[in-house]
Amino acid sequence: MTTTTTTTAPPTLAVPGQLLGPASRYQPGPGTHLHNANLYASLLGHVHITQPAQQPQQRQRAPGPAKRLTKITPAPAPAPTPPAELPTISVAVAEVRSSRVPAAGAGAGAAVASGGGGGERKKREVLPEVGNVVLCRVVRITPRQAVVAILVCGDSVLEAEWQGLIRVQDVRATEKDRVRIYESFRPGDVVRAEVISLGDQANYYLSTTRNELGVVLAVSEAGNTMQPVSWKEFRDPETGAMELRKVAQPQPQ
Amino acid sequence: MASSQHVLLSPAELAYLHASLSLAPPIRLDGRSPTQFRPLVAETGILPGTNGSARICFADGTEAIVGVKAEVERTAQRPGEDTVFFEEGGVGTDDADEEGETRDGVDKRKGDASWVEMTVEIPGLRDDDSGTAFLSAMLSEALLADGEFAKRLWINRRFHWKLYLDIILISPPLSYPLPLLSLTSHLALLSTRLPRLKSEGDEDPFFDDDWAAAPHLYPRTAATTTRPPITLLVMAVGNNIIFDPSKEELTVADVALAVSVTSATSPSTLSKPHTTDAEAAAAAETDPESGRNLRLLSIRTIDPPSRLTPPGVANAVNAAYGAAGTQKATLEAQTAAETEAVEGVWKAPRGGAKRAVLGALVQKVLERGGVVDEVLDALEAVELG
Amino acid sequence: MADRRRINGPAGATIPPVFDDVSTPKLKSPKTRSRPPNTTRKMYLKTGVTPSASGSAYLEIETSATPGVSGLKLSCSVHGPRSLPRSAPFSPHIVLSTHVKYAPFATKQRRGYLRDPSERDLGIHLEAALRGAIIADRWPKSGVDIIISIVEGDQDRETSLLQGDEVWDMMNALGGCITVAAAALADAGIDCVDTVAGGVAALVQDAGEDSIPTVVVDPIPSEHEKILAACCIAYLPTRDEVTNLWFRGDLPTSDIDLYTSLVEKGIQASKNANRVLVGCLAETIE
């Protein structure tokens, strides 16, 4: 059976349950699932095949010295995936792809408008996942944590507001014991943070322990939008007053 | 619903349980054989204010009582059918009725599903909980499926008995309560007696005061083996079929079915499925062996709670353990949750049940001289109070 | 007890006069099947009918040849995935909640606005059918609501209210509910292992009490003398798996073949519905 499927190219459009190809040819991406060593679509949409990045091995070595192991672990098992990287196959509604390519955005937008009324014209709902960088607004603060509403996940604006929590120990990586929540966040601030856990029943747990994470947009007590001046301070351009924040390192556009 | 209540088993425990239940023969947690039921204590006639009652206590401590109450109710008249004009005084209708009842021995009794009202109460669940509605729908469906039961409640063309079955689970549900509730209501119905009718024809009914003379709803004579239905819970793990699963066993079920069967005296007019005479004769020949003529009344799929269990993580992709140190592995574990099943690592099942497995389950339940006969025999032995 | 707060009608039933209308010709005997036993009715399925929902679908099943017999009209909307209420416990999976509601005017007997036990029962059957089809672990900590309103139940207005058993109508409704919910789920972009579709088959006795019963697909209760047993099946065609099986009736256990053929026919009906479903979904993405 596999011999017949390897010869056929995957379809361009897929409905849930449609065979896409054997697992030996592709890696499962979003919108697909694995069943009996074959890949099947699990979403309705267009099939995309992404070729693997060319230099994964070199990039892997880049970030600093490897962490030293402090516990006994079994010898690393042989890698589950074959050394040769397989192309990733995924199924997505067309609009998700067009939002990734800004150049095609205008045309796709027109198509959305003319598509008219159909529920399928909307972009697919996205959930925050562990490791995602999200933008959120601070809702309220307590001495132990800041409660935030997650608004944007990665590149996509979420349809629903998901509640998140930045605990005092997750604000910054150093001097964790000196962190004061009210010196780091104020209600109304827009914060860039990373999801570190799906958390408890209501909240995602977020962290701002990297330089580029923290408050990106803050409003002073006078009501003016402030500018970041240091890693822990914002300044009101009109009154000149300084306010303390966990400031996110400004990112090049 | 009750079947999907959370069972606090870790993925490792689930995997272990699933593996031991998939062995041939399966090894169950409590050492039972696949077809063995949990021991239970049963008694009937415990509630003097009812027409029939029963109590069953399972060895794990779950306990249910059922009370059956009957009330005389006026039958709703339907235009267009053989209407009785009760305003007329019943002179002309009496003749018609006697004629109707005696002619060729044709039974003119009619039943209606609304004559039976069943309520299930489970502590900890709201009255309008879907699980409760599902249980009572399943139990009353089994009772009414053959269309014969409601006919027993017929008094005359103007009146009928309205039967209220109140099923109360006393203990919190430690396992899926369906078999317990079904067995208890079976016993309660077996012990149910309705007062002996003294009036005749379509007149207002009046009854014999002597409770000792009241006949059973299900008469127990040698000639009749008709019994109330029983509903069995049966599940499959791999190729093994397991009866009366405990809560933990149900958590790893690939598929779970509730199968309702009953035993009828003789093939009624409803049941002439034998395509040839030879087949019918063969069936008649085999019948005396078990003494029962089992009939399949209803089957429902129970949503197995295994689909809601947390998955395990294989060592190969576990960043905290085997694959520690390499950042690539952690990333992979986060992004590619889609992995092939690994031996010994629990993964919540997806999809449904194979057709063959479902067929085998039903066949195993309906087996002649199998579990159903065993259960019916055991219930037969319960003394009616 | 009588309700004393309202002005009630007379206690006893009165019988409206029935006039024999000679001018209306009898179109056909009401108890004959208009299709061959192996043929399902035609159906119409469309996704994306409710713009405000994440996904939606509408299903209509052809009325049978007799005028006055309404078909089945179902509308399904899927809301979510969305965050769970604060009181809900943590769930590593998507929490599925299904609501099936007959419109008050969908059946001969008016339905109230609150869900009655039979509607709750349908909801549970639907949940069991869909639970097997969706990939629940793709959406942790979230919930999805599947709401189906039965705009028109599949009931014959010519037969009297108490003729026939409503449960057979419920099976037909469930079959439609499963198909329409699968379309709406796919439209909403919730991961499913396969497209699940519902099918109904029944064992009927058409020619009197002593005739040999036959198995038919997609039965209409008003077209048959007597339905002995019926089953509704939710089936995943590519995986060849059954996610929900609901059988009801009265079958001798000595003849398991009868049961098996009933299930086979149910699967066949489900496959027919699935072809429509896949065609509709393919149209949606084009």
Short mmCIF file of C-alpha atoms in Angstrom, two decimals, chain B residues 28-318:
data_model
loop_
_atom_site.label_atom_id
_atom_site.label_comp_id
_atom_site.label_asym_id
_atom_site.label_seq_id
_atom_site.Cartn_x
_atom_site.Cartn_y
_atom_site.Cartn_z
CA ARG B 28 -7.84 -7.38 36.07
CA LEU B 29 -7.09 -5.19 39.03
CA ASP B 30 -9.23 -7.19 41.41
CA GLY B 31 -8.34 -10.59 39.99
CA ARG B 32 -11.72 -11.27 38.42
CA SER B 33 -12.12 -13.26 35.24
CA PRO B 34 -13.22 -11.21 32.23
CA THR B 35 -16.83 -12.26 32.57
CA GLN B 36 -17.06 -12.17 36.33
CA PHE B 37 -19.23 -9.64 38.11
CA ARG B 38 -18.40 -7.93 41.34
CA PRO B 39 -20.12 -9.56 44.31
CA LEU B 40 -23.29 -7.85 45.40
CA VAL B 41 -25.93 -7.98 48.10
CA ALA B 42 -29.53 -7.75 46.94
CA GLU B 43 -32.87 -7.66 48.69
CA THR B 44 -36.39 -6.87 47.60
CA GLY B 45 -39.53 -5.59 49.25
CA ILE B 46 -37.68 -3.24 51.53
CA LEU B 47 -40.11 -0.34 51.20
CA PRO B 48 -43.61 -1.17 52.48
CA GLY B 49 -45.17 1.91 50.95
CA THR B 50 -44.37 0.93 47.40
CA ASN B 51 -45.78 -1.56 44.95
CA GLY B 52 -42.35 -3.02 44.56
CA SER B 53 -38.87 -2.15 45.73
CA ALA B 54 -35.33 -3.44 45.79
CA ARG B 55 -31.91 -2.56 47.10
CA ILE B 56 -28.56 -3.67 45.75
CA CYS B 57 -25.22 -3.01 47.33
CA PHE B 58 -22.05 -3.64 45.35
CA ALA B 59 -18.93 -4.80 47.10
CA ASP B 60 -17.21 -1.50 46.34
CA GLY B 61 -19.81 0.27 48.45
CA THR B 62 -22.10 1.69 45.81
CA GLU B 63 -25.69 1.17 46.74
CA ALA B 64 -28.98 1.89 45.00
CA ILE B 65 -32.61 1.60 45.96
CA VAL B 66 -35.55 1.55 43.60
CA GLY B 67 -39.17 2.12 44.51
CA VAL B 68 -42.03 1.43 42.13
CA LYS B 69 -45.30 3.22 42.71
CA ALA B 70 -48.39 2.74 40.59
CA GLU B 71 -51.34 5.09 40.26
CA VAL B 72 -54.57 4.70 38.34
CA GLU B 73 -54.77 7.23 35.58
CA ARG B 74 -57.39 8.04 33.00
CA THR B 75 -56.27 7.17 29.50
CA ALA B 76 -56.15 10.10 27.10
CA GLN B 77 -58.70 9.55 24.39
CA ARG B 78 -57.50 9.70 20.85
CA PRO B 79 -59.83 10.77 18.14
CA GLY B 80 -59.70 8.53 15.18
CA GLU B 81 -58.95 5.34 17.06
CA ASP B 82 -61.49 3.08 18.67
CA THR B 83 -62.76 5.91 20.79
CA VAL B 84 -64.79 5.31 23.89
CA PHE B 85 -67.32 8.01 24.50
CA PHE B 86 -67.26 7.93 28.25
CA GLU B 87 -69.97 10.55 28.44
CA GLU B 88 -72.42 7.99 27.11
CA GLY B 89 -72.58 6.03 30.31
CA GLY B 90 -70.87 2.99 29.00
CA VAL B 91 -73.91 0.89 28.15
CA GLY B 92 -73.14 0.45 24.51
CA THR B 93 -69.41 0.39 24.95
CA ASP B 94 -69.40 -2.50 27.38
CA ASP B 95 -70.66 -4.86 24.73
CA ALA B 96 -68.14 -3.67 22.26
CA ASP B 97 -65.39 -4.13 24.75
CA GLU B 98 -66.27 -7.68 25.71
CA GLU B 99 -66.52 -8.49 22.08
CA GLY B 100 -63.16 -6.94 21.47
CA GLU B 101 -61.43 -8.81 24.21
CA THR B 102 -62.82 -12.23 23.48
CA ARG B 103 -62.84 -12.24 19.73
CA ASP B 104 -60.31 -14.80 18.53
CA GLY B 105 -58.31 -14.18 21.64
CA VAL B 106 -56.91 -11.04 20.05
CA ASP B 107 -55.36 -8.84 22.67
CA LYS B 108 -56.72 -5.37 22.22
CA ARG B 109 -54.57 -3.98 24.96
CA LYS B 110 -52.59 -0.98 24.04
CA GLY B 111 -49.71 0.59 25.81
CA ASP B 112 -48.11 3.96 25.68
CA ALA B 113 -44.60 5.00 26.58
CA SER B 114 -45.90 7.87 28.68
CA TRP B 115 -47.39 5.41 31.17
CA VAL B 116 -43.98 4.79 32.64
CA GLU B 117 -42.07 7.57 34.29
CA MET B 118 -38.55 6.95 35.36
CA THR B 119 -36.37 9.25 37.38
CA VAL B 120 -32.78 8.67 38.33
CA GLU B 121 -31.15 10.53 41.14
CA ILE B 122 -27.42 10.47 41.63
CA PRO B 123 -25.86 12.37 44.51
CA GLY B 124 -23.52 15.09 43.39
CA LEU B 125 -25.18 15.51 40.02
CA ARG B 126 -27.73 18.16 39.23
CA ASP B 127 -31.24 17.09 38.37
CA ASP B 128 -30.92 18.40 34.86
CA ASP B 129 -27.48 16.92 34.35
CA SER B 130 -27.12 15.29 30.97
CA GLY B 131 -25.59 12.17 32.47
CA THR B 132 -28.67 11.56 34.56
CA ALA B 133 -30.92 12.16 31.57
CA PHE B 134 -28.82 9.69 29.57
CA LEU B 135 -29.04 7.00 32.26
CA SER B 136 -32.78 7.30 32.67
CA ALA B 137 -33.29 7.42 28.91
CA MET B 138 -31.23 4.25 28.57
CA LEU B 139 -33.08 2.39 31.31
CA SER B 140 -36.56 3.38 30.19
CA GLU B 141 -35.61 2.68 26.58
CA ALA B 142 -34.77 -0.89 27.52
CA LEU B 143 -38.03 -1.24 29.39
CA LEU B 144 -40.17 0.09 26.57
CA ALA B 145 -38.25 -1.10 23.53
CA ASP B 146 -40.31 -4.20 22.87
CA GLY B 147 -43.60 -2.35 23.25
CA GLU B 148 -44.88 -5.16 25.45
CA PHE B 149 -44.22 -3.69 28.85
CA ALA B 150 -46.67 -0.80 28.67
CA LYS B 151 -49.43 -3.25 27.77
CA ARG B 152 -49.12 -4.79 31.21
CA LEU B 153 -50.30 -1.49 32.67
CA TRP B 154 -53.57 -1.55 30.76
CA ILE B 155 -56.63 -1.76 33.01
CA ASN B 156 -59.43 -1.09 30.59
CA ARG B 157 -59.99 1.20 27.70
CA ARG B 158 -60.48 4.20 29.93
CA PHE B 159 -57.93 3.62 32.62
CA HIS B 160 -54.37 2.46 32.98
CA TRP B 161 -51.74 2.21 35.62
CA LYS B 162 -49.16 4.92 35.63
CA LEU B 163 -45.93 3.46 36.89
CA TYR B 164 -43.36 5.64 38.60
CA LEU B 165 -39.91 4.14 38.91
CA ASP B 166 -37.72 6.15 41.21
CA ILE B 167 -34.12 5.07 41.15
CA ILE B 168 -31.91 6.55 43.81
CA LEU B 169 -28.20 5.96 44.07
CA ILE B 170 -27.44 6.30 47.76
CA SER B 171 -23.66 6.40 47.62
CA PRO B 172 -21.69 8.72 45.39
CA PRO B 173 -21.01 6.94 42.08
CA LEU B 174 -17.74 5.11 42.60
CA SER B 175 -18.05 3.41 39.25
CA TYR B 176 -20.27 3.97 36.25
CA PRO B 177 -23.62 3.25 37.93
CA LEU B 178 -25.50 1.86 34.96
CA PRO B 179 -25.31 -1.89 35.75
CA LEU B 180 -26.19 -1.29 39.39
CA LEU B 181 -29.22 0.82 38.56
CA SER B 182 -30.36 -1.63 35.93
CA LEU B 183 -30.09 -4.68 38.18
CA THR B 184 -31.85 -2.89 41.03
CA SER B 185 -34.75 -1.78 38.87
CA HIS B 186 -34.95 -5.30 37.44
CA LEU B 187 -35.43 -6.70 40.93
CA ALA B 188 -37.87 -3.96 41.90
CA LEU B 189 -40.00 -4.67 38.84
CA LEU B 190 -39.86 -8.40 39.56
CA SER B 191 -41.25 -7.76 43.03
CA THR B 192 -43.85 -5.26 41.85
CA ARG B 193 -47.45 -6.22 42.46
CA LEU B 194 -50.54 -4.39 41.30
CA PRO B 195 -53.86 -4.78 43.18
CA ARG B 196 -56.23 -7.34 41.71
CA LEU B 197 -58.90 -5.76 39.58
CA LYS B 198 -62.46 -6.51 40.72
CA SER B 199 -64.41 -4.35 38.33
CA GLU B 200 -65.20 -5.47 34.84
CA GLY B 201 -65.17 -3.91 31.44
CA ASP B 202 -64.75 -0.18 31.02
CA GLU B 203 -66.35 0.91 34.27
CA ASP B 204 -64.40 2.88 36.83
CA PRO B 205 -61.92 0.37 38.21
CA PHE B 206 -62.01 -0.82 41.79
CA PHE B 207 -59.61 -3.24 43.32
CA ASP B 208 -59.29 -6.06 45.79
CA ASP B 209 -58.19 -4.83 49.21
CA ASP B 210 -56.28 -8.02 49.90
CA TRP B 211 -52.64 -7.31 49.14
CA ALA B 212 -51.86 -11.02 49.32
CA ALA B 213 -54.09 -11.56 46.33
CA ALA B 214 -52.37 -8.92 44.26
CA PRO B 215 -50.74 -10.45 41.22
CA HIS B 216 -47.17 -9.72 40.24
CA LEU B 217 -46.51 -7.45 37.34
CA TYR B 218 -44.22 -10.18 36.04
CA PRO B 219 -46.01 -13.41 36.97
CA ARG B 220 -43.62 -16.11 38.13
CA THR B 221 -45.03 -19.33 36.90
CA ALA B 222 -43.22 -22.18 35.32
CA ALA B 223 -44.78 -21.37 31.97
CA THR B 224 -43.48 -17.84 31.69
CA THR B 225 -39.91 -16.77 31.77
CA THR B 226 -40.62 -13.21 30.78
CA ARG B 227 -38.45 -10.94 32.82
CA PRO B 228 -37.73 -7.22 33.01
CA PRO B 229 -34.74 -6.14 30.94
CA ILE B 230 -31.24 -5.95 32.27
CA THR B 231 -28.57 -3.62 30.97
CA LEU B 232 -24.99 -4.80 31.02
CA LEU B 233 -21.92 -2.67 30.70
CA VAL B 234 -19.26 -4.30 28.62
CA MET B 235 -16.01 -2.92 27.32
CA ALA B 236 -13.16 -3.92 25.07
CA VAL B 237 -9.44 -3.40 25.53
CA GLY B 238 -7.48 -4.62 22.57
CA ASN B 239 -9.11 -7.90 21.67
CA ASN B 240 -10.32 -8.64 25.18
CA ILE B 241 -13.93 -8.28 26.19
CA ILE B 242 -14.49 -7.39 29.82
CA PHE B 243 -17.79 -7.39 31.68
CA ASP B 244 -18.79 -5.16 34.57
CA PRO B 245 -15.70 -2.93 34.45
CA SER B 246 -14.71 -1.01 37.52
CA LYS B 247 -14.11 2.70 37.30
CA GLU B 248 -10.38 2.31 36.73
CA GLU B 249 -10.85 -0.32 34.06
CA LEU B 250 -13.35 1.86 32.23
CA THR B 251 -10.74 4.61 32.13
CA VAL B 252 -8.60 2.65 29.69
CA ALA B 253 -11.44 1.17 27.63
CA ASP B 254 -11.13 1.35 23.85
CA VAL B 255 -14.87 1.08 23.55
CA ALA B 256 -17.69 0.62 26.04
CA LEU B 257 -21.22 -0.50 25.27
CA ALA B 258 -24.40 -0.71 27.30
CA VAL B 259 -26.40 -3.65 26.04
CA SER B 260 -29.97 -4.28 27.17
CA VAL B 261 -31.44 -7.75 26.90
CA THR B 262 -34.56 -9.39 28.21
CA SER B 263 -35.95 -12.85 28.29
CA ALA B 264 -39.38 -13.37 26.79
CA THR B 265 -41.73 -16.30 27.16
CA SER B 266 -42.44 -17.01 23.59
CA PRO B 267 -41.69 -15.29 20.38
CA SER B 268 -44.45 -12.74 20.27
CA THR B 269 -46.04 -11.44 17.13
CA LEU B 270 -43.27 -8.90 16.99
CA SER B 271 -40.65 -11.49 16.63
CA LYS B 272 -40.87 -13.59 13.56
CA PRO B 273 -37.47 -13.00 12.16
CA HIS B 274 -36.75 -16.58 11.23
CA THR B 275 -36.57 -16.58 7.53
CA THR B 276 -37.15 -20.27 7.14
CA ASP B 277 -39.05 -22.81 9.11
CA ALA B 278 -35.92 -24.83 9.61
CA GLU B 279 -34.23 -21.93 11.29
CA ALA B 280 -37.20 -21.38 13.56
CA ALA B 281 -37.20 -25.04 14.45
CA ALA B 282 -33.51 -24.91 15.21
CA ALA B 283 -34.07 -21.94 17.50
CA ALA B 284 -36.92 -23.74 19.23
CA GLU B 285 -34.71 -26.73 19.75
CA THR B 286 -31.93 -24.81 21.38
CA ASP B 287 -34.27 -22.79 23.56
CA PRO B 288 -35.05 -25.45 26.18
CA GLU B 289 -31.39 -25.82 27.00
CA SER B 290 -31.16 -22.44 28.60
CA GLY B 291 -34.87 -22.24 29.26
CA ARG B 292 -34.82 -18.69 28.01
CA ASN B 293 -35.56 -16.87 24.88
CA LEU B 294 -33.23 -13.92 25.05
CA ARG B 295 -34.03 -10.80 23.11
CA LEU B 296 -31.82 -7.85 22.29
CA LEU B 297 -33.53 -4.58 23.17
CA SER B 298 -31.05 -1.78 22.93
CA ILE B 299 -27.39 -0.94 22.51
CA ARG B 300 -25.77 2.36 23.29
CA THR B 301 -22.18 3.45 23.03
CA ILE B 302 -20.87 4.87 26.26
CA ASP B 303 -18.33 7.58 25.65
CA PRO B 304 -15.24 6.02 27.26
CA PRO B 305 -13.43 8.40 29.61
CA SER B 306 -10.12 7.22 28.14
CA ARG B 307 -10.37 9.97 25.52
CA LEU B 308 -10.01 12.58 28.24
CA THR B 309 -6.96 11.16 29.95
CA PRO B 310 -3.66 13.03 29.94
CA PRO B 311 -1.06 11.57 27.55
CA GLY B 312 2.31 10.29 28.63
CA VAL B 313 5.60 11.57 27.22
CA ALA B 314 8.08 9.12 25.77
CA ASN B 315 11.64 9.24 27.06
CA ALA B 316 12.96 9.97 23.61
CA VAL B 317 11.20 13.32 23.48
CA ASN B 318 11.07 14.15 27.17
#
